[in-house]
Short mmCIF file of C-alpha atoms in Angstrom, two decimals:
data_model
loop_
_atom_site.label_atom_id
_atom_site.label_comp_id
_atom_site.label_asym_id
_atom_site.label_seq_id
_atom_site.Cartn_x
_atom_site.Cartn_y
_atom_site.Cartn_z
CA GLU Q 172 -26.25 8.97 48.65
CA THR Q 173 -24.56 10.27 45.53
CA GLY Q 174 -21.22 11.22 47.08
CA VAL Q 175 -22.23 14.85 47.37
CA THR Q 176 -24.13 15.63 50.56
CA GLN Q 177 -26.22 18.76 51.03
CA THR Q 178 -27.77 20.02 54.26
CA PRO Q 179 -30.39 20.93 55.15
CA ARG Q 180 -32.76 19.17 52.75
CA HIS Q 181 -35.49 21.75 53.39
CA LEU Q 182 -35.28 25.31 54.70
CA VAL Q 183 -37.95 27.91 55.37
CA MET Q 184 -36.68 31.35 56.21
CA GLY Q 185 -38.02 34.84 56.61
CA MET Q 186 -36.74 37.72 54.52
CA THR Q 187 -34.73 39.13 57.43
CA ASN Q 188 -33.10 35.86 58.46
CA LYS Q 189 -29.53 34.72 57.86
CA LYS Q 190 -28.96 31.08 57.06
CA SER Q 191 -26.35 28.91 55.35
CA LEU Q 192 -26.50 25.95 53.01
CA LYS Q 193 -23.77 23.34 53.25
CA CYS Q 194 -22.31 21.00 50.66
CA GLU Q 195 -19.71 18.31 51.20
CA GLN Q 196 -17.99 15.91 48.81
CA HIS Q 197 -15.41 13.21 49.41
CA LEU Q 198 -14.94 12.17 45.79
CA GLY Q 199 -11.55 13.80 45.43
CA HIS Q 200 -12.98 16.40 43.08
CA ASN Q 201 -11.31 19.79 42.82
CA ALA Q 202 -14.18 21.88 41.46
CA MET Q 203 -17.48 22.67 43.17
CA TYR Q 204 -20.56 24.51 41.95
CA TRP Q 205 -23.80 26.05 43.13
CA TYR Q 206 -26.82 25.85 40.84
CA LYS Q 207 -30.32 27.27 41.27
CA GLN Q 208 -33.37 25.49 39.92
CA SER Q 209 -36.57 27.49 39.81
CA ALA Q 210 -39.90 26.17 38.64
CA LYS Q 211 -40.20 25.87 34.86
CA LYS Q 212 -36.65 27.15 34.24
CA PRO Q 213 -33.39 25.39 33.33
CA LEU Q 214 -30.76 25.01 36.00
CA GLU Q 215 -28.82 28.23 36.42
CA LEU Q 216 -25.16 28.25 37.35
CA MET Q 217 -24.47 30.57 40.28
CA PHE Q 218 -20.88 30.06 41.38
CA VAL Q 219 -17.84 28.00 40.42
CA TYR Q 220 -14.88 27.16 42.65
CA ASN Q 221 -11.72 25.55 41.32
CA PHE Q 222 -9.19 24.46 43.97
CA LYS Q 223 -11.00 26.67 46.53
CA GLU Q 224 -10.77 29.75 44.33
CA GLN Q 225 -13.91 31.34 42.96
CA THR Q 226 -13.61 31.45 39.20
CA GLU Q 227 -17.16 32.32 38.24
CA ASN Q 228 -19.90 34.50 39.67
CA ASN Q 229 -22.79 34.38 37.27
CA SER Q 230 -24.18 37.84 38.11
CA VAL Q 231 -25.62 36.57 41.36
CA PRO Q 232 -27.03 39.18 43.80
CA SER Q 233 -24.89 39.93 46.83
CA ARG Q 234 -27.52 38.52 49.18
CA PHE Q 235 -26.01 35.16 48.17
CA SER Q 236 -22.46 34.77 49.48
CA PRO Q 237 -20.46 31.61 48.74
CA GLU Q 238 -17.60 30.26 50.78
CA CYS Q 239 -15.22 27.42 49.96
CA PRO Q 240 -12.84 26.76 52.89
CA ASN Q 241 -11.33 23.67 51.23
CA SER Q 242 -11.89 21.57 48.15
CA SER Q 243 -14.33 19.27 49.98
CA HIS Q 244 -16.71 21.84 51.44
CA LEU Q 245 -18.83 24.58 49.96
CA PHE Q 246 -21.25 26.93 51.68
CA LEU Q 247 -23.87 29.34 50.46
CA HIS Q 248 -24.63 32.07 52.99
CA LEU Q 249 -28.05 33.67 52.64
CA HIS Q 250 -29.28 36.99 54.00
CA THR Q 251 -32.20 39.32 53.30
CA LEU Q 252 -33.59 37.05 50.62
CA GLN Q 253 -36.68 37.74 48.55
CA PRO Q 254 -39.64 35.40 47.94
CA GLU Q 255 -38.48 34.96 44.33
CA ASP Q 256 -35.32 33.33 45.67
CA SER Q 257 -37.40 30.32 46.67
CA ALA Q 258 -36.01 27.41 44.64
CA LEU Q 259 -34.09 24.17 44.77
CA TYR Q 260 -30.40 24.88 45.32
CA LEU Q 261 -28.11 22.18 44.00
CA CYS Q 262 -24.45 21.63 44.72
CA ALA Q 263 -22.22 19.71 42.31
CA SER Q 264 -18.61 18.68 42.08
CA SER Q 265 -16.28 17.49 39.33
CA HIS Q 266 -12.70 17.01 38.35
CA LEU Q 267 -11.26 19.78 36.24
CA PRO Q 268 -11.03 18.75 32.60
CA GLY Q 269 -7.76 17.12 31.65
CA PRO Q 270 -6.70 14.48 29.18
CA GLU Q 271 -9.95 12.76 30.08
CA SER Q 272 -13.03 14.77 30.77
CA TYR Q 273 -15.22 13.85 33.70
CA GLY Q 274 -18.87 14.28 34.53
CA TYR Q 275 -20.53 16.19 37.35
CA THR Q 276 -21.92 14.64 40.54
CA PHE Q 277 -24.86 16.43 42.09
CA GLY Q 278 -26.23 16.48 45.60
CA SER Q 279 -29.90 16.02 46.47
CA GLY Q 280 -30.43 19.73 46.86
CA THR Q 281 -31.86 22.09 49.46
CA ARG Q 282 -35.46 23.15 48.91
CA LEU Q 283 -35.54 26.79 50.05
CA THR Q 284 -38.73 28.67 50.75
CA VAL Q 285 -38.55 32.38 51.57
CA VAL Q 286 -41.61 33.72 53.38
CA LYS H 104 -23.33 31.53 24.02
CA GLN H 105 -24.08 27.83 24.37
CA GLU H 106 -27.77 26.97 24.29
CA VAL H 107 -29.25 23.54 24.91
CA THR H 108 -32.72 22.57 23.74
CA GLN H 109 -34.67 19.46 24.62
CA ILE H 110 -37.62 18.14 22.66
CA PRO H 111 -40.28 17.19 23.58
CA ALA H 112 -40.91 19.10 26.82
CA ALA H 113 -43.22 16.33 28.00
CA LEU H 114 -43.92 12.80 26.87
CA SER H 115 -46.42 10.19 28.00
CA VAL H 116 -46.14 6.60 26.82
CA PRO H 117 -47.62 3.23 27.78
CA GLU H 118 -45.42 0.77 29.61
CA GLY H 119 -43.20 -1.36 27.38
CA GLU H 120 -42.70 1.21 24.62
CA ASN H 121 -39.27 2.17 23.33
CA LEU H 122 -38.76 5.93 23.26
CA VAL H 123 -36.27 8.59 22.22
CA LEU H 124 -35.53 11.89 23.90
CA ASN H 125 -33.78 14.59 21.91
CA CYS H 126 -31.19 17.18 22.85
CA SER H 127 -29.54 19.79 20.66
CA PHE H 128 -26.81 22.32 21.39
CA THR H 129 -25.59 25.33 19.47
CA ASP H 130 -21.81 25.24 19.99
CA SER H 131 -20.06 22.00 19.07
CA ALA H 132 -16.89 22.86 21.06
CA ILE H 133 -17.78 20.66 24.03
CA TYR H 134 -15.86 18.44 26.43
CA ASN H 135 -18.68 16.00 26.96
CA LEU H 136 -22.43 15.58 27.19
CA GLN H 137 -24.20 14.17 30.21
CA TRP H 138 -27.74 12.86 30.63
CA PHE H 139 -29.32 13.15 34.06
CA ARG H 140 -32.52 11.99 35.66
CA GLN H 141 -34.39 14.10 38.20
CA ASP H 142 -37.29 12.86 40.30
CA PRO H 143 -39.74 15.48 41.62
CA GLY H 144 -38.15 17.70 44.26
CA LYS H 145 -34.91 15.72 44.21
CA GLY H 146 -31.36 16.19 42.99
CA LEU H 147 -29.87 14.98 39.74
CA THR H 148 -28.73 11.43 39.09
CA SER H 149 -26.19 10.94 36.32
CA LEU H 150 -27.28 8.36 33.76
CA LEU H 151 -24.71 8.48 30.98
CA LEU H 152 -21.65 10.54 30.10
CA ILE H 153 -20.42 10.73 26.51
CA GLN H 154 -17.01 12.20 25.80
CA SER H 155 -16.68 14.52 22.81
CA SER H 156 -14.67 11.84 20.98
CA GLN H 157 -17.32 9.15 21.49
CA ARG H 158 -20.43 8.36 19.48
CA GLU H 159 -22.49 6.51 22.06
CA GLN H 160 -22.70 5.07 25.55
CA THR H 161 -24.90 2.31 26.90
CA SER H 162 -26.10 1.41 30.38
CA GLY H 163 -28.73 -1.29 30.74
CA ARG H 164 -31.87 -0.20 28.89
CA LEU H 165 -30.40 3.23 28.16
CA ASN H 166 -28.40 4.22 25.11
CA ALA H 167 -27.15 7.73 24.45
CA SER H 168 -25.70 8.90 21.15
CA LEU H 169 -23.74 12.00 20.28
CA ASP H 170 -23.27 13.70 16.92
CA LYS H 171 -21.05 16.61 17.85
CA SER H 172 -20.79 18.07 14.38
CA SER H 173 -24.55 18.50 14.10
CA GLY H 174 -24.99 19.42 17.76
CA ARG H 175 -27.34 16.59 18.61
CA SER H 176 -27.73 13.85 21.17
CA THR H 177 -30.45 11.29 21.75
CA LEU H 178 -31.33 9.18 24.77
CA TYR H 179 -32.99 5.91 23.85
CA ILE H 180 -34.94 4.06 26.55
CA ALA H 181 -35.89 0.49 25.73
CA ALA H 182 -38.91 -1.30 27.16
CA SER H 183 -40.01 1.64 29.31
CA GLN H 184 -41.31 1.03 32.85
CA PRO H 185 -43.42 3.18 35.23
CA GLY H 186 -40.27 3.60 37.36
CA ASP H 187 -38.68 5.47 34.45
CA SER H 188 -41.12 8.34 35.03
CA ALA H 189 -39.01 11.41 35.80
CA THR H 190 -37.56 14.51 34.17
CA TYR H 191 -34.58 13.82 31.93
CA LEU H 192 -32.01 16.56 31.58
CA CYS H 193 -29.31 16.92 28.97
CA ALA H 194 -26.22 19.01 29.76
CA VAL H 195 -23.07 19.88 27.84
CA ARG H 196 -19.74 20.71 29.39
CA HIS H 197 -18.08 23.38 27.34
CA TYR H 198 -15.53 26.11 27.23
CA SER H 199 -16.77 29.42 28.62
CA GLY H 200 -14.25 32.11 29.42
CA SER H 201 -12.11 31.12 32.40
CA ALA H 202 -14.32 28.32 33.62
CA ARG H 203 -15.57 25.06 32.24
CA GLN H 204 -19.31 25.13 32.59
CA LEU H 205 -22.21 22.76 32.36
CA THR H 206 -25.17 24.17 30.47
CA PHE H 207 -28.52 22.42 30.84
CA GLY H 208 -31.58 22.03 28.70
CA SER H 209 -35.03 22.54 30.19
CA GLY H 210 -35.65 18.82 30.37
CA THR H 211 -38.18 16.31 29.09
CA GLN H 212 -40.81 15.22 31.61
CA LEU H 213 -41.49 11.54 30.97
CA THR H 214 -44.54 9.67 32.23
CA VAL H 215 -44.75 5.92 31.67
CA LEU H 216 -48.27 4.66 32.18
CA PRO H 217 -48.83 1.19 33.66
#
C-alpha cells in the first residue's frame, strides 16, 4: 500500500445510481486531490482540498460532488453519471508547499464503469 | 497555462539496454518535478522527485535530471529489465491561481522485451 487507500477498487454503476468513492491517508498531509484518468488522455485534476477547504473545482460537472470531512478523508459522491464518466479515479495527497516542496502520493485508484 | 509533453509516446527496447525518457514543460516557474510509474489499470507510484533548485536525483538504476531554465527533464533507466515495462509519467508542481497544482504529461509507454 502506498499510504493512500482508495475504496472500492472497482465499481460498476447504472446511470441512475448514487455511489461514493472513498479515499483515506494517514501520512499527515494537509492537501488532498481527485484526479480523473480516461483512456488515452493525461490525468485531469478535478478537485483540490487544502486543510479541508475546497480550493479548486476544475469545471467539473455537478454530478460529481466532493466531500472532505477532515484532512485524512476525502469522498467523491456520484449521481446520474454518463457512460463517458467511465474512467480511473485517482486520489492523491501532499503537504502544502513550504520552505521545502514535497511530492504527491497517489492511491491505487477506483476503476469506474457506468452502464 | 502549464503544458507538459512527453516524448516518445511509446518505446520498445530489448532487455539490458539503457534508455532515456524525455519530458518538457512550458512554464519554468515550478516547485518541483516528479516522475511516476503506472502499471496497467493501477495507481501511480512515485519514482523520483526533483526540487526546482536541484539538477538531478538518483534511485538505483534510475536517474532523473532537471534543467528548469530550458523546461526539460530526462529519466534515465540503466540496464532495463522486463519488470520495468509500464507507463512513465512526468508531472510538474507549479503555481496556478490559488492552488498549487500538479500537471501531467501523457506518459511514455515502455516495453522491455526479454
